[in-house]
Amino acid sequence: MRGTSSFLIVANRLPVDRVGDKEWRRSPGGLVTAIAPVMQRRDGAWLGWTGAAGEELKPFDHEGMHLIPVPLSGLEVELYYEGFSNATLWPLYHDVVAKPTYSRVLWDAYRAVNDRFARAAADAAAPGAVVWVQDYQLQLVPAMLRKLRPDLKIGFFLHIPFPPAELFNQLPWRNEILEGLLGADLVGFQRPGGASNFVRLSRRLLGLQNHRNEILMEGRTVRAEAFPISVDFGELDQLVREPRVLRRAKEIRAELGDPEHVLLGVDRLDYTKGIGQRLKAFGELLDDGAIKPGEAVFVQVATPTRERVDEYRRLRNDIELRVGRINGEHGVIGRQPISYLHQSYSKEELAALYCAADVMVVTPLRDGMNLVAKEYVACRHDLRGALVLSEFAGAADELRQAFLVNPYDIDGLKRAMLAAMRATPHELARRMRSLRRRVATHNVDKWASDFLTALESGEGVAEEQLTA
Ligand code: ADP
Ligand code: F6P
């Protein structure tokens, strides 16, 4: 039996996450931020996990989206999600900034869960439907789905970096992952480097022929291309013009003691985000006397994430220790230089925070894109505010007018933070105008329509163009 969805998103998570028995809240992360507005504007269904273990729910509608839950048992959450996805692939694909775990038990669970997602997608998709599979948790789904449903147009988008051979080759199941991805008609990456790593690896490891970014796989053509993801610029730009958001931004500054400079970090509490490096730099600026007590406050919002994975537990301890030390050494009664919040916030509260911040500090050690940087830009129609941005975030390819930094270089980071705090309004406006131009014209709708147009218009490659 065939399903009825002619457009289907397949992602590890649904856009909402289960809280208790009855309530839902927005799921964490950039994938949901980007895909939710795209889905709200299209007819289709979204297939994914509810974030709770052992729960079997019927399909339901939520905020204009049709959602189809895929169940995961407690053991699968541990082995497939926390294990292979987040203790093997996540660190490997992010430059091995933490040591990946290689375990056959985790791999078996990854394969089994990918198979479940592929079957659920095969059941839900209408004949000839477009199925768009998302991210590193589901890299085997394209090939599994093609086997079950060769009539479908299958796209895949990787939200995180795709590593070079020197790193990818560590993976004991490297060929299986490549073959899984090659089940798609179009494989999308954040940066051109990811696409060329993938083409090169397909050639070297699987001996496939290609013509530029098109790979010949079992008589089909698979295209690999970069599609830099983005944010809903229009929605954020509107939101921050609301008087209640502006009022809230003022209130936040007042609650912080109306310092001259408010610096802000907003991240999942992830070791790839360089939170420790930015706090170290800020702490040293206080130690050096470059920032006077009370002159600047650093607000660090760190959303809880993957809390049962060891590396994340360790990171939380490290960050909280560092925050405690800096506040202990430089705080006074009732006022502390770092305001640390281990919580999730609504879109509106985040927008108010972005408006309240003079300097947005985004310093990942490696990041597929980083939507926080683009959200900040979308919120600053007043042309004030400075963006300090790591050159190792995908967003750095586009946001060239940010204060670009190497987050491993603490002195460089300190200089960039000071330069951002001391820049004249004229310089800030010049930079922000150019940043906004980029994000306004390359918003999330453009990202989705570029990808889907490329997927639907895919053509084959002529035999004589191929290189081995
Ligand atoms: P990642 O996908 O690795 O989490 P991104 O920067 O691309 O990183 O996306 C993070 C998304 O999560 C952004 O849309 C951001 O607004 C949102 N977010 C981050 N921290 C919070 C928080 N504390 N509460 C709510 N949303 C958050
Ligand atoms: O690409 C970013 C991403 O890894 C998504 O795939 C993921 O859904 C999100 O961040 C949040 O992580 P998690 O789903 O593990 O909470």
Coordinates of C-alpha atoms and ligand atoms in Angstrom, one line a residue:
M1 CA 0.0 0.0 0.0
R2 CA 1.2 3.5 -0.9
G3 CA 0.8 6.6 1.4
T4 CA -0.6 9.9 0.5
S5 CA 2.1 12.5 1.2
S6 CA 3.6 14.0 -2.0
F7 CA 6.2 15.9 0.0
L8 CA 7.8 14.3 3.0
I9 CA 10.5 15.5 5.4
V10 CA 12.3 12.7 7.2
A11 CA 14.4 13.9 10.2
N12 CA 15.6 12.3 13.5
R13 CA 13.4 14.7 15.4
L14 CA 9.9 16.1 14.9
P15 CA 9.8 19.9 15.2
V16 CA 8.3 19.5 18.7
D17 CA 9.6 17.7 21.7
R18 CA 7.5 15.9 24.3
V19 CA 7.4 17.5 27.8
G20 CA 5.4 15.3 30.2
D21 CA 2.4 13.5 28.9
K22 CA 0.5 16.2 27.1
E23 CA 2.6 19.1 26.3
W24 CA 4.9 19.9 23.4
R25 CA 7.7 22.4 23.1
R26 CA 9.9 23.4 20.1
S27 CA 12.8 20.9 19.6
P28 CA 16.3 22.3 20.0
G29 CA 18.7 23.0 17.2
G30 CA 19.1 24.6 13.8
L31 CA 17.5 21.9 11.7
V32 CA 14.1 22.6 13.3
T33 CA 14.6 26.4 13.1
A34 CA 15.1 26.1 9.3
I35 CA 12.7 23.3 8.3
A36 CA 9.6 24.3 10.4
P37 CA 8.9 27.6 8.4
V38 CA 9.5 25.8 5.1
M39 CA 7.0 23.1 6.1
Q40 CA 4.4 25.6 7.4
R41 CA 4.3 27.1 3.9
R42 CA 4.0 23.8 2.0
D43 CA 1.7 20.9 2.0
G44 CA 3.4 17.8 3.3
A45 CA 4.3 15.6 6.3
W46 CA 7.2 15.5 8.7
L47 CA 8.3 12.1 9.9
G48 CA 10.5 11.9 13.1
W49 CA 11.0 11.0 16.7
T50 CA 9.1 12.7 19.5
G51 CA 12.1 13.0 21.8
A52 CA 10.6 10.6 24.4
A53 CA 11.7 6.9 24.7
G54 CA 9.2 4.1 24.1
E55 CA 6.3 6.2 23.0
E56 CA 4.0 5.1 20.1
L57 CA 1.8 8.0 18.9
K58 CA -0.6 8.3 16.0
P59 CA 0.1 11.0 13.3
F60 CA -1.2 14.4 14.4
D61 CA -1.3 18.0 13.2
H62 CA 0.6 20.8 15.0
E63 CA 1.0 24.5 14.1
G64 CA 0.1 23.9 10.4
M65 CA 2.3 20.8 10.0
H66 CA 1.3 17.1 9.7
L67 CA 3.6 15.1 11.9
I68 CA 4.2 11.3 11.8
P69 CA 6.0 10.0 14.9
V70 CA 8.6 7.2 14.6
P71 CA 9.1 5.4 17.9
L72 CA 12.5 4.7 19.6
S73 CA 12.9 2.4 22.5
G74 CA 15.0 3.4 25.5
L75 CA 17.8 1.2 24.3
E76 CA 17.7 2.7 20.8
V77 CA 17.9 6.2 22.2
E78 CA 21.0 5.1 24.0
L79 CA 22.7 3.2 21.2
Y80 CA 21.5 5.0 18.0
Y81 CA 20.9 8.6 19.2
E82 CA 23.3 9.1 22.1
G83 CA 25.7 6.5 20.8
F84 CA 26.3 6.2 17.1
S85 CA 24.8 9.6 16.2
N86 CA 26.2 11.7 19.0
A87 CA 29.3 9.9 20.3
T88 CA 30.6 8.6 16.9
L89 CA 29.4 10.7 14.0
W90 CA 29.0 14.1 15.7
P91 CA 32.6 14.3 17.0
L92 CA 34.1 12.6 13.8
Y93 CA 32.3 15.1 11.5
H94 CA 33.4 18.1 13.7
D95 CA 37.1 17.7 13.2
V96 CA 37.4 15.1 16.1
V97 CA 37.3 18.0 18.6
A98 CA 36.2 15.1 21.0
K99 CA 37.3 11.5 20.5
P100 CA 34.7 9.5 18.6
T101 CA 33.6 6.1 19.9
Y102 CA 33.7 3.2 17.4
S103 CA 31.5 0.3 18.5
R104 CA 29.8 -2.4 16.5
V105 CA 26.9 -2.5 18.9
L106 CA 26.2 1.2 18.2
W107 CA 26.5 0.7 14.5
D108 CA 24.0 -2.2 14.5
A109 CA 21.5 0.0 16.3
Y110 CA 22.1 2.9 13.8
R111 CA 21.4 0.5 10.9
A112 CA 18.2 -0.9 12.6
V113 CA 16.8 2.6 13.4
N114 CA 17.6 3.9 9.9
D115 CA 15.8 0.9 8.5
R116 CA 12.7 1.8 10.6
F117 CA 12.7 5.4 9.3
A118 CA 13.1 4.1 5.7
R119 CA 10.1 1.8 6.1
A120 CA 8.0 4.5 7.7
A121 CA 8.9 6.9 4.8
A122 CA 8.1 4.2 2.3
D123 CA 4.6 3.8 3.9
A124 CA 3.9 7.5 4.0
A125 CA 5.0 8.6 0.6
A126 CA 2.6 8.9 -2.3
P127 CA 3.6 7.5 -5.7
G128 CA 6.4 9.6 -7.2
A129 CA 6.6 11.8 -4.1
V130 CA 9.6 14.0 -3.1
V131 CA 11.2 12.8 0.1
W132 CA 13.8 15.0 1.8
V133 CA 15.9 13.1 4.3
Q134 CA 17.8 15.3 6.9
D135 CA 21.1 15.1 8.7
Y136 CA 23.8 12.7 10.0
Q137 CA 21.4 10.6 12.1
L138 CA 19.8 9.1 8.9
Q139 CA 22.5 8.7 6.3
L140 CA 21.5 5.1 5.5
V141 CA 17.9 6.1 4.8
P142 CA 18.3 7.2 1.1
A143 CA 19.6 3.8 -0.1
M144 CA 17.2 1.8 2.1
L145 CA 14.3 3.9 0.9
R146 CA 15.3 3.6 -2.8
K147 CA 15.3 -0.2 -2.5
L148 CA 11.8 -0.1 -1.1
R149 CA 10.4 2.7 -3.3
P150 CA 12.4 3.3 -6.6
D151 CA 9.6 5.6 -7.8
L152 CA 10.5 8.4 -5.3
K153 CA 12.6 11.5 -5.8
I154 CA 15.0 11.4 -2.8
G155 CA 17.0 14.3 -1.5
F156 CA 19.4 14.4 1.4
F157 CA 20.8 17.4 3.3
L158 CA 23.6 17.2 5.8
H159 CA 23.3 20.0 8.4
I160 CA 26.8 19.5 9.9
P161 CA 30.2 19.5 8.2
F162 CA 31.2 16.5 5.9
P163 CA 34.8 15.7 6.8
P164 CA 37.8 15.2 4.5
A165 CA 39.2 11.7 3.8
E166 CA 41.9 12.1 6.6
L167 CA 39.1 12.0 9.2
F168 CA 36.3 10.1 7.4
N169 CA 38.6 7.1 6.7
Q170 CA 38.7 6.4 10.5
L171 CA 35.1 5.2 10.3
P172 CA 34.9 1.4 10.2
W173 CA 31.6 1.7 8.3
R174 CA 32.7 4.4 5.9
N175 CA 31.7 2.6 2.7
E176 CA 28.2 1.7 4.1
I177 CA 27.7 5.4 4.9
L178 CA 28.7 6.6 1.5
E179 CA 26.5 3.9 -0.2
G180 CA 23.6 5.0 2.1
L181 CA 23.9 8.6 1.0
L182 CA 24.3 7.7 -2.7
G183 CA 20.8 6.3 -2.6
A184 CA 19.7 9.9 -3.0
D185 CA 19.3 11.8 -6.3
L186 CA 20.8 15.0 -4.7
V187 CA 23.0 15.2 -1.6
G188 CA 23.2 18.7 -0.2
F189 CA 26.0 20.1 2.0
Q190 CA 26.4 23.4 3.9
R191 CA 29.7 24.3 2.1
P192 CA 31.3 23.5 -1.2
G193 CA 34.2 21.7 0.7
G194 CA 31.7 19.2 2.1
A195 CA 30.4 18.4 -1.4
S196 CA 33.9 17.9 -2.8
N197 CA 35.0 15.7 0.1
F198 CA 32.0 13.5 -0.6
V199 CA 32.7 13.2 -4.4
R200 CA 36.4 12.5 -3.7
L201 CA 35.6 9.8 -1.1
S202 CA 33.0 8.1 -3.4
R203 CA 35.7 7.9 -6.1
R204 CA 38.5 6.7 -3.8
L205 CA 36.6 4.3 -1.5
L206 CA 33.9 3.0 -3.8
G207 CA 35.7 3.4 -7.2
L208 CA 32.8 5.3 -8.7
Q209 CA 33.1 7.5 -11.7
N210 CA 32.1 11.2 -11.7
H211 CA 31.8 14.3 -13.9
R212 CA 32.5 17.3 -11.6
N213 CA 29.9 17.1 -8.8
E214 CA 27.9 14.3 -10.5
I215 CA 28.6 10.7 -9.5
L216 CA 27.5 7.7 -11.5
M217 CA 26.0 5.1 -9.1
E218 CA 24.4 1.9 -10.5
G219 CA 23.3 3.6 -13.7
R220 CA 21.9 6.7 -11.9
T221 CA 23.4 10.1 -11.4
V222 CA 23.8 11.5 -7.9
R223 CA 24.5 15.2 -7.6
A224 CA 26.5 16.6 -4.6
E225 CA 26.2 20.4 -4.1
A226 CA 26.4 23.1 -1.4
F227 CA 23.2 24.8 -0.3
P228 CA 24.0 27.1 2.7
I229 CA 21.1 27.0 5.1
S230 CA 19.5 30.1 6.5
V231 CA 16.9 31.7 8.8
D232 CA 13.4 33.2 8.3
F233 CA 14.7 36.7 7.9
G234 CA 11.3 38.3 7.4
E235 CA 9.7 36.7 10.5
L236 CA 12.6 37.9 12.8
D237 CA 12.8 41.3 11.2
Q238 CA 9.0 41.8 11.9
L239 CA 9.2 40.3 15.4
V240 CA 11.8 42.8 16.6
R241 CA 9.8 45.7 15.4
E242 CA 7.0 44.8 17.9
P243 CA 6.9 47.3 20.7
R244 CA 6.7 44.4 23.3
V245 CA 10.0 42.9 22.1
L246 CA 11.7 46.3 22.2
R247 CA 10.3 46.9 25.7
R248 CA 11.6 43.5 26.8
A249 CA 15.1 44.3 25.3
K250 CA 15.3 47.5 27.4
E251 CA 14.1 45.6 30.5
I252 CA 16.9 43.0 30.0
R253 CA 19.5 45.7 29.9
A254 CA 18.1 47.3 33.0
E255 CA 18.0 43.9 34.8
L256 CA 21.7 43.5 33.9
G257 CA 22.5 46.9 35.6
D258 CA 22.5 48.9 32.3
P259 CA 26.2 48.2 31.6
E260 CA 27.9 50.0 28.7
H261 CA 28.4 46.7 26.8
V262 CA 26.2 43.6 26.8
L263 CA 27.9 40.6 25.1
L264 CA 25.8 37.6 24.3
G265 CA 26.3 33.9 23.5
V266 CA 23.4 31.6 22.5
D267 CA 24.1 27.9 21.9
R268 CA 23.2 24.4 22.7
L269 CA 25.7 23.4 25.5
D270 CA 27.9 21.6 23.0
Y271 CA 31.7 21.2 23.0
T272 CA 31.8 22.2 19.3
K273 CA 30.5 25.7 20.1
G274 CA 33.7 27.1 21.7
I275 CA 31.9 28.4 24.8
G276 CA 34.9 27.8 27.1
Q277 CA 37.2 29.8 24.7
R278 CA 34.9 32.8 24.6
L279 CA 34.5 32.8 28.4
K280 CA 38.2 32.5 28.9
A281 CA 38.8 35.5 26.6
F282 CA 36.2 37.5 28.5
G283 CA 37.7 36.5 31.9
E284 CA 41.2 37.5 30.8
L285 CA 39.9 40.9 29.6
L286 CA 38.6 41.4 33.2
D287 CA 41.9 40.1 34.7
D288 CA 43.9 42.5 32.4
G289 CA 41.8 45.5 33.4
A290 CA 40.9 46.0 29.7
I291 CA 37.3 45.8 30.8
K292 CA 36.4 47.6 34.1
P293 CA 34.0 45.8 36.5
G294 CA 30.5 46.8 35.7
E295 CA 31.4 48.1 32.3
A296 CA 30.4 44.9 30.5
V297 CA 28.2 41.9 31.2
F298 CA 28.4 38.6 29.2
V299 CA 25.1 36.8 28.9
Q300 CA 25.6 33.1 28.0
V301 CA 22.5 31.1 27.2
A302 CA 23.4 27.5 27.0
T303 CA 20.4 25.2 26.1
P304 CA 20.6 21.7 27.7
T305 CA 21.4 19.1 25.1
R306 CA 22.4 15.4 24.9
E307 CA 22.8 15.4 28.6
R308 CA 23.5 11.7 29.1
V309 CA 26.5 11.7 26.7
D310 CA 29.7 11.8 28.7
E311 CA 31.5 14.6 26.8
Y312 CA 28.4 16.8 27.3
R313 CA 28.4 16.1 31.0
R314 CA 32.0 17.0 31.3
L315 CA 31.5 20.1 29.3
R316 CA 28.7 21.3 31.5
N317 CA 31.0 20.9 34.6
D318 CA 33.9 22.7 32.9
I319 CA 31.7 25.7 31.8
E320 CA 29.9 26.0 35.1
L321 CA 33.3 25.9 37.0
R322 CA 34.7 28.6 34.7
V323 CA 31.6 30.8 35.1
G324 CA 31.8 30.4 38.9
R325 CA 35.5 31.3 39.0
I326 CA 35.1 34.5 36.9
N327 CA 32.0 35.6 38.8
G328 CA 33.7 34.8 42.1
E329 CA 36.8 36.9 41.2
H330 CA 35.2 39.8 39.4
G331 CA 31.6 40.1 40.8
V332 CA 30.3 42.4 43.5
I333 CA 27.2 41.8 45.6
G334 CA 24.2 41.7 43.4
R335 CA 26.2 42.1 40.1
Q336 CA 28.1 39.5 38.2
P337 CA 30.1 39.8 35.0
I338 CA 28.6 36.6 33.5
S339 CA 25.0 35.8 33.5
Y340 CA 24.7 32.1 32.7
L341 CA 21.4 30.5 31.8
H342 CA 21.1 26.8 31.3
Q343 CA 17.6 27.0 29.8
S344 CA 15.5 27.1 26.6
Y345 CA 13.7 30.3 25.7
S346 CA 10.9 31.3 23.4
K347 CA 11.6 32.8 20.0
E348 CA 10.4 36.2 21.3
E349 CA 12.7 36.2 24.4
L350 CA 15.6 35.2 22.2
A351 CA 14.8 38.1 19.8
A352 CA 14.7 40.5 22.8
L353 CA 18.1 39.2 23.9
Y354 CA 19.5 39.7 20.4
C355 CA 18.2 43.3 20.5
A356 CA 19.7 43.9 23.9
A357 CA 23.2 42.7 23.0
D358 CA 25.8 45.1 21.7
V359 CA 28.2 42.2 20.8
M360 CA 27.1 38.7 19.7
V361 CA 29.9 36.2 20.3
V362 CA 29.7 33.1 18.1
T363 CA 32.9 31.1 18.4
P364 CA 32.4 27.5 17.3
L365 CA 35.5 25.3 16.9
R366 CA 33.6 23.8 13.9
D367 CA 30.0 24.3 12.9
G368 CA 28.0 23.3 9.7
M369 CA 26.5 26.8 9.5
N370 CA 25.4 28.4 12.8
L371 CA 22.0 29.9 12.5
V372 CA 22.4 32.0 15.7
A373 CA 24.8 34.3 13.9
K374 CA 22.2 34.8 11.1
E375 CA 19.4 35.3 13.6
Y376 CA 21.3 38.1 15.3
V377 CA 21.8 39.8 11.9
A378 CA 18.2 39.4 11.0
C379 CA 17.2 41.1 14.3
R380 CA 19.4 44.2 14.0
H381 CA 17.5 46.5 11.6
D382 CA 18.7 49.3 13.8
L383 CA 22.2 48.6 12.3
R384 CA 23.7 48.6 15.7
G385 CA 25.4 45.6 17.2
A386 CA 28.5 43.7 16.3
L387 CA 29.0 40.1 15.3
V388 CA 32.1 38.3 16.4
L389 CA 32.2 35.1 14.4
S390 CA 34.5 32.1 14.2
E391 CA 36.1 31.4 10.8
F392 CA 35.3 27.8 11.4
A393 CA 31.5 28.3 11.2
G394 CA 29.9 27.7 7.8
A395 CA 28.3 31.2 8.2
A396 CA 31.7 32.8 7.9
D397 CA 31.7 32.1 4.1
E398 CA 28.8 34.5 3.8
L399 CA 29.1 36.9 6.7
R400 CA 32.5 38.4 5.8
Q401 CA 31.7 41.7 7.5
A402 CA 31.6 40.1 10.9
F403 CA 34.6 40.5 13.3
L404 CA 36.1 37.1 12.2
V405 CA 38.2 35.2 14.7
N406 CA 40.1 31.9 15.2
P407 CA 38.6 30.7 18.5
Y408 CA 41.7 28.8 19.4
D409 CA 43.6 32.1 19.5
I410 CA 42.6 33.5 22.8
D411 CA 44.6 36.8 22.3
G412 CA 43.0 37.2 18.9
L413 CA 39.6 36.6 20.4
K414 CA 40.2 39.2 23.1
R415 CA 41.3 41.7 20.4
A416 CA 38.2 41.0 18.4
M417 CA 35.9 41.4 21.4
L418 CA 37.5 44.7 22.3
A419 CA 37.3 45.9 18.7
A420 CA 33.7 45.0 18.5
M421 CA 33.0 46.9 21.8
R422 CA 34.9 50.0 20.7
A423 CA 33.8 50.2 17.1
T424 CA 32.1 53.5 16.1
P425 CA 28.4 53.6 15.3
H426 CA 29.4 54.4 11.7
E427 CA 31.6 51.3 11.4
L428 CA 29.0 49.1 13.0
A429 CA 26.3 50.3 10.6
R430 CA 28.5 49.8 7.6
R431 CA 29.2 46.2 8.6
M432 CA 25.6 45.4 9.7
R433 CA 24.1 46.8 6.5
S434 CA 26.3 44.4 4.4
L435 CA 25.5 41.4 6.7
R436 CA 21.8 42.1 6.5
R437 CA 21.8 42.3 2.8
R438 CA 23.3 38.8 2.6
V439 CA 20.9 37.2 5.1
A440 CA 17.8 39.0 3.6
T441 CA 18.5 37.8 0.1
H442 CA 19.7 34.3 1.1
N443 CA 16.9 33.4 3.6
V444 CA 15.6 30.0 4.4
D445 CA 13.0 30.0 1.6
K446 CA 15.7 30.5 -0.9
W447 CA 17.7 27.6 0.6
A448 CA 14.7 25.3 0.4
S449 CA 13.6 26.3 -3.0
D450 CA 17.1 26.1 -4.4
F451 CA 17.5 22.6 -3.0
L452 CA 14.0 21.3 -4.2
T453 CA 14.4 22.9 -7.6
A454 CA 17.7 21.2 -8.1
L455 CA 16.2 17.9 -6.9
E456 CA 13.3 18.0 -9.2
S457 CA 15.3 19.2 -12.2
G458 CA 18.1 16.6 -11.9
E459 CA 19.4 15.3 -15.2
G460 CA 21.8 12.4 -16.0
V461 CA 25.4 12.6 -17.0
A462 CA 26.6 11.6 -20.5
E463 CA 28.9 8.5 -20.5
E464 CA 31.8 10.3 -22.2
Q465 CA 32.0 13.0 -19.5
L466 CA 32.9 10.6 -16.7
T467 CA 36.2 10.3 -14.9
A468 CA 37.3 7.4 -12.9
Ligands
ADP1 P1 22.8 23.8 16.2 O1 21.9 23.4 15.1 O2 24.1 23.1 16.3 O3 22.1 23.8 17.6 P2 22.5 26.6 15.2 O4 23.1 27.8 15.7 O5 22.5 26.4 13.7 O6 23.1 25.4 16.0 O7 20.9 26.6 15.6 C1 20.5 26.7 17.0 C2 19.1 27.1 17.0 O8 18.6 26.8 18.3 C3 18.8 28.6 16.7 O9 17.6 28.7 15.9 C4 18.6 29.2 18.1 O10 17.8 30.3 18.1 C5 18.0 28.0 18.8 N1 18.4 28.1 20.3 C6 19.7 28.1 20.8 N2 19.6 28.3 22.1 C7 18.3 28.3 22.4 C8 17.7 28.5 23.7 N3 18.3 28.6 24.9 N4 16.3 28.5 23.7 C9 15.7 28.4 22.5 N5 16.2 28.2 21.3 C10 17.6 28.2 21.3
F6P2 O1 22.3 20.1 12.7 C1 22.1 20.4 14.0 C2 21.5 19.4 14.9 O2 22.4 18.4 15.1 C3 20.3 18.7 14.4 O3 20.5 17.6 13.5 C4 19.7 18.3 15.6 O4 18.4 18.0 15.5 C5 20.0 19.5 16.5 O5 21.2 19.9 16.1 C6 19.8 19.4 18.0 O6 20.4 18.2 18.5 P1 19.5 17.1 19.1 O7 18.5 16.7 18.2 O8 20.5 16.0 19.4 O9 19.0 17.7 20.4

